[in-house]
Amino acid sequence: MLQTTYLHSGWEFAEKNWPGGRVGAIASGWLPAAVPGHVHLDLVENGVIADPFLRMSELGCQWVDEKDWVYRTRFEWWAKDGLPRRVLRFEGLDTICEIFLNDDRIATHDNMFVPLEVDVTKLLKAGDNDLRIEFQSAVRVGKERRQAYFAQEGLAEDTRCFDERAFVRKAQYMFGWDWSPRLVSCGIWRPISLIEFTARITGIQIQQTHLESGGVEILCDVEHDGEADGWMVHGFTPDGESIDEFQMAGPGQPIVISDPVLWDPRNPRLYHLAFTLASANSVPEVMFLEGDEEPIVVHEIAYREVGLVQTRLLQEPDAFGESFEFEVNGKPLWIRGANWIPDHSFPSVVDKTRYRDRLEKAKDMGFNMLRVWGGGLYETDEFYELCDELGLLVWQDFAFACSYYPDDAEWQETIRVEAETNVKRLRSHPALALWCGNNENLEMFANLWGGAHRHPKRYYGEKHYDRVLPAVVKEWDPEICYIATSPIGEDPQNDGKASKQIGPNSGGFGDQHCWDVWHGRGDWKYYADSTGRFSSEYGFASSCNSALWSSCLDAEDWLPHSPAVQWHDKTGKGHETFHNLVKLHYPDSVSLDDWVYYSQLNQRDALRFGVEHYRRSEFCKGSLIWQLNDCWPVQSWAILDGAGDYKALAYDLRRLYADRLLSIVREEDRVVLWAVNDGEDTWVSSVFLSAGHLRTGELLEIWEADFELAPGARQPVLEASIHGMSVPDVLMTAGDIFGEIHTWQLISEPKSARFAPSDTLVVSTWAEDLLTIKTEVPLVDLMLTENGSTAKFRTNFVTIAEPGVFTVEIDKAPTTIEARSLAGVHRVKLTRSPL
């Protein structure tokens, strides 16, 4: 028997120095609190501070992070027969705190990434029990630890890239990033429970060995606490059928599935396992297993879903240097995805529903991988379970990013415990594809970000990445590859050390973070110079959607250059520079709605150019765009804005990340059509390339070709001359004969193209899941919104080469529609009648 009681009610909070000594900032003392939660959310709910997402309110609540905060509740408990053991489990405490039960200190804690358990078997009292958690300021403690460590190491106070966040084991982005506000916060960010039991399961390991015969051998192990005689496991196929070999399997009994159904991102089939922890007895609460004569006491049944898969990272010498290619079940897989950041500034807000929404959208866009970035979190179990279900591979960074880190013996032990806890928790997920030691720390040290004079002489943190973390992975998850850092473009002829000529962000070796465009030369055309073997970070920033601006701005802020709009731009690029990069290709933004539209199109064009460059190449084997999501209303590199709504790029990624891709490349007066086949079957087809008139839709010329393309191949399939054509008046389109694969491209800059004047669009809403739209002129990048939101439109930013009637998929009929294209804003006439 086991009973879990969640302790989420009756919580209060106060500034720690109130009452007593001086009065704190909250003069009223104790206020109601939500658990799980964060202190900023409680302060907003109680009217003490403004929502930090509104306008520039982030500035006005920085004092919160300088304070200590205390949370308390009272719960009732009575002893229960048959449950002699009691444990308080804190799934996540953020971060530095002391825990008191009935005014006795029972524990301290100092790691947001590690749960805490306290045996309270002898500490609970019958009736009311008081639980209190006192949080210290992570900012203050981080600064104190930094000062002490710098004195120990002889480091100068102005040492770069070694700030207070490096000395607190909590999500680093909460200290502020180039897309995130600085809201360090504290709180009980994950559930608290009282677990009462005789025996319970504390860990499950599932190892699989893929045999030459094609079968898979599975060996399970169960860690448990308390008095139990043993455990057994029952297995069921992805179709729910019982697996005979699994019946009554127990410790040390490997199971061989001779004809397994393998997990694959294209077909993520999961087996279902039920683990039973039990004891032989003849008391109540027993069950009989088939064939048993003796009853058993069932202490706990735990369920796991398992995918049978082998995922490898191949790093092998080749004609370009050294490969960086993922292989799943013995087959190469061209990786398509993005980087994942925490989905809210206060991660307690993110629940399974929100995870599912974001991850299903990733799958809809053609993703097969997410990189969980090192400045964020080891995400919750729900995140990885959804990735297993949806077929999204996970590249998991350990929680280090863009900083030096203390790495003496004491810190190495802290990191070992953190790493072991999370590796053991995540190791059985079929989606898990790679462990990575950190984000950009070697790149930072090798290139001495900001100038050499303020950097330390050695690479602080290296002992974690080169000793502690690989040892933990080798012990607890040896089948999954580990790399020490990203990017890791090292010269293999240089004994694994970063070469001064090659460097950790080189193109010929390892993965590459291609920031030479945004942080370097600026215009996205320079993606063409990248020779990255695997582009694991690259991106171009844009505005969030207008509906999200409406949630955080006042009327006076509704201008593209207002102070509040600029505040919600953390890119560090410089406001005018950001706008000028968009104006290279699009008209100047007079209104905020202009800025939303043009900046998102520019982001779409940038990533279209980059993704197609990488997919056409022979050398690159993966694209992970920076970044999928946002944590608040902001202008950033995200594909989804902070509300989870699609930007322009998101709609085009379905095409860009499909197995089969057509790509138009203009080379002065010559246009080349490429075909890319990253599917599993040979692609045999006929394609066309056409030139049409932008204002009338008149067909100017058409070219056709047949081709056959093997899996993994990419090649030009058609060439055409556009010599003599009026470039500002031409729209190029291409597609296959089945109408399944298509693309288009202006051959002039959008700001120079000559469009027909924007006309009235007749839009029929008679169908439940479609809009039918009639236009008298060609349309380029028709954006449809409802009160500034793209949420209801499954297809959007539509280009129509000829006048006529077309359809747009919707999730739900909008009540009002705004429409604009590159020709301008369109009037919309709604009708319920078919067109």
C-alpha angles and dihedrals in degrees: 000000000000131000126193121195117188114219100209103125135083097025123158132181139197141168105277096238092058121118106023130040105014127358114261128228091272101068093186092062118212117038131180116270137196120231122230091037149096131260094246091057091051092049091051092047090052094047095246096121134016119253101279090221092064117098106305097333091126086080093056097056102049088107089070091072092054092060135080116234134200129204126194142176139169123225134181122235136179127181115260127209113250095017105091098156125071129187131178108217121198108191093193134001119183099234150285109031152135122228123215129191115192088346093304116117105237102171149354125218135195111170128078090196098056126068120228127223125189123189105228097170091122097029104061118091128207111265123007122018125187119219120190132177121193116199124200122212108270089204094055096042091046091054092048092050091046091053093049094046093047089052090050092049098037093241123159118249091239095055109146127238093012104099132153093277090069089066098054122068098224135108104300097210090068088074088062133275137192089278101025135074120237102255104142094172130159137224151113095303099173133038125292119211142174110225118198120187152136091224133351142182113256101174143004127203121193116188122186129195119194110217129214088241089065093253126120125228115209124198119185132193129187125203114205142178126216134019113330133138096219148293142261136196133218121198135207130189123242086265092055098254117142115251110225094207090059098055109115093352109160143164115341094003110124116204123213119208102198098192105031129185103227125219114237133165088246092048111020101188116175132202117216121227128188117199117200122197109199150156130213110249144127101230129111120287093050134139135199123229119213110276094015122122096188124067121234134208110238111214099177141346116208125188128212133179114216132193119202104224144136115212121182136177110221116210105173135149114263142156092287098045116270126349128236105194134146121226123195119195091344095309126106115244123201101222119230121179147083144254118278121217126182106288097228137028086239104045093198086078094064114093135171093272091056092045091051092050093052096041095046087052089052090053090047089056092055100260122160097173142035124194110215098215122230098236091064134049145303089248125233124273090257091063095055093041089056091048088053091050097045099041098247114150115218127221101195121203119200110241101274126106141169096338147084114254133204109256109177120133094276093051092045089058091048090052093045091057092046093048095045091049093053099038090053090047095050105030098096096055111111089211092065107105108159143010116214125191100219148331117264098326095127090043088053093051096041094050096035096227112227096009137318098254096076101041124099119252094244137043102261111207094032091115089062095049098040101036118012103039099043089048091053092048092047091052101042107023107019095158093065120077123242129206122187099226145350122266093037102170097151130161106250089207090062100071092261094298122124109267118224087224097043104028132186092284099047124138101229100057136043123337126328135216100210101205094139086101106050099025094030130030094002107215116095093227087084091073083086089073095058117111094180114156089210121006103215097168130025133125151142124231129239142166124276118247122286092247090060091048086055090059095057109027136073122223092262090057095057096111128098092238101039117131092246093051090049090049089058089059111084096163093111089220095117121257097251092044090052091052092045092055089057092045089060085077110012137045121272115278110243096172133033089248088056089052092050091051101042097040092050092049090049090051089049092050092048095052092040087057093045098044093047090048091054095042093051091051127093093212103055121077103178149024124206108174120210105263144003102185147015133226099214140000102302148133105252147128092279123132091208118042123233091277090054093251123143120260119204093273093057092063093051094047090075086068098035093051099040117118089247120047137180116203128190116211121186117208105181105283093357127079120198124197114208128196122206123193116192092154128106097250135060112266113225115176151125120246137192133208118197138184116213135181112257097216102039107021090234112161107242099180141339133203128192137193142172123224145169120211126187122220110283094019129123128182146144109274102178139022127195138180119229094181111148096018120128098247098204090055099051133096116187119209132179137181147148125266092255093058091234101111122043145151141177140198140187110228093208129055109278091239089057098044119108112229130183112258113275110267136193114283118214108214123191119202096183094115119072097226102022140064115208112208130190121202131179094204138037114277129211120197098349106193117201122195140166110219088337095309126120092192099109097046116088092184121036144150087054125188118203116187097195134038115257143077124324137165135236122200117233135186093212133003111264119228092215133015133207116195134189135161133179086280090063140261115338128213111234125215111195122206136172092211123096116256 
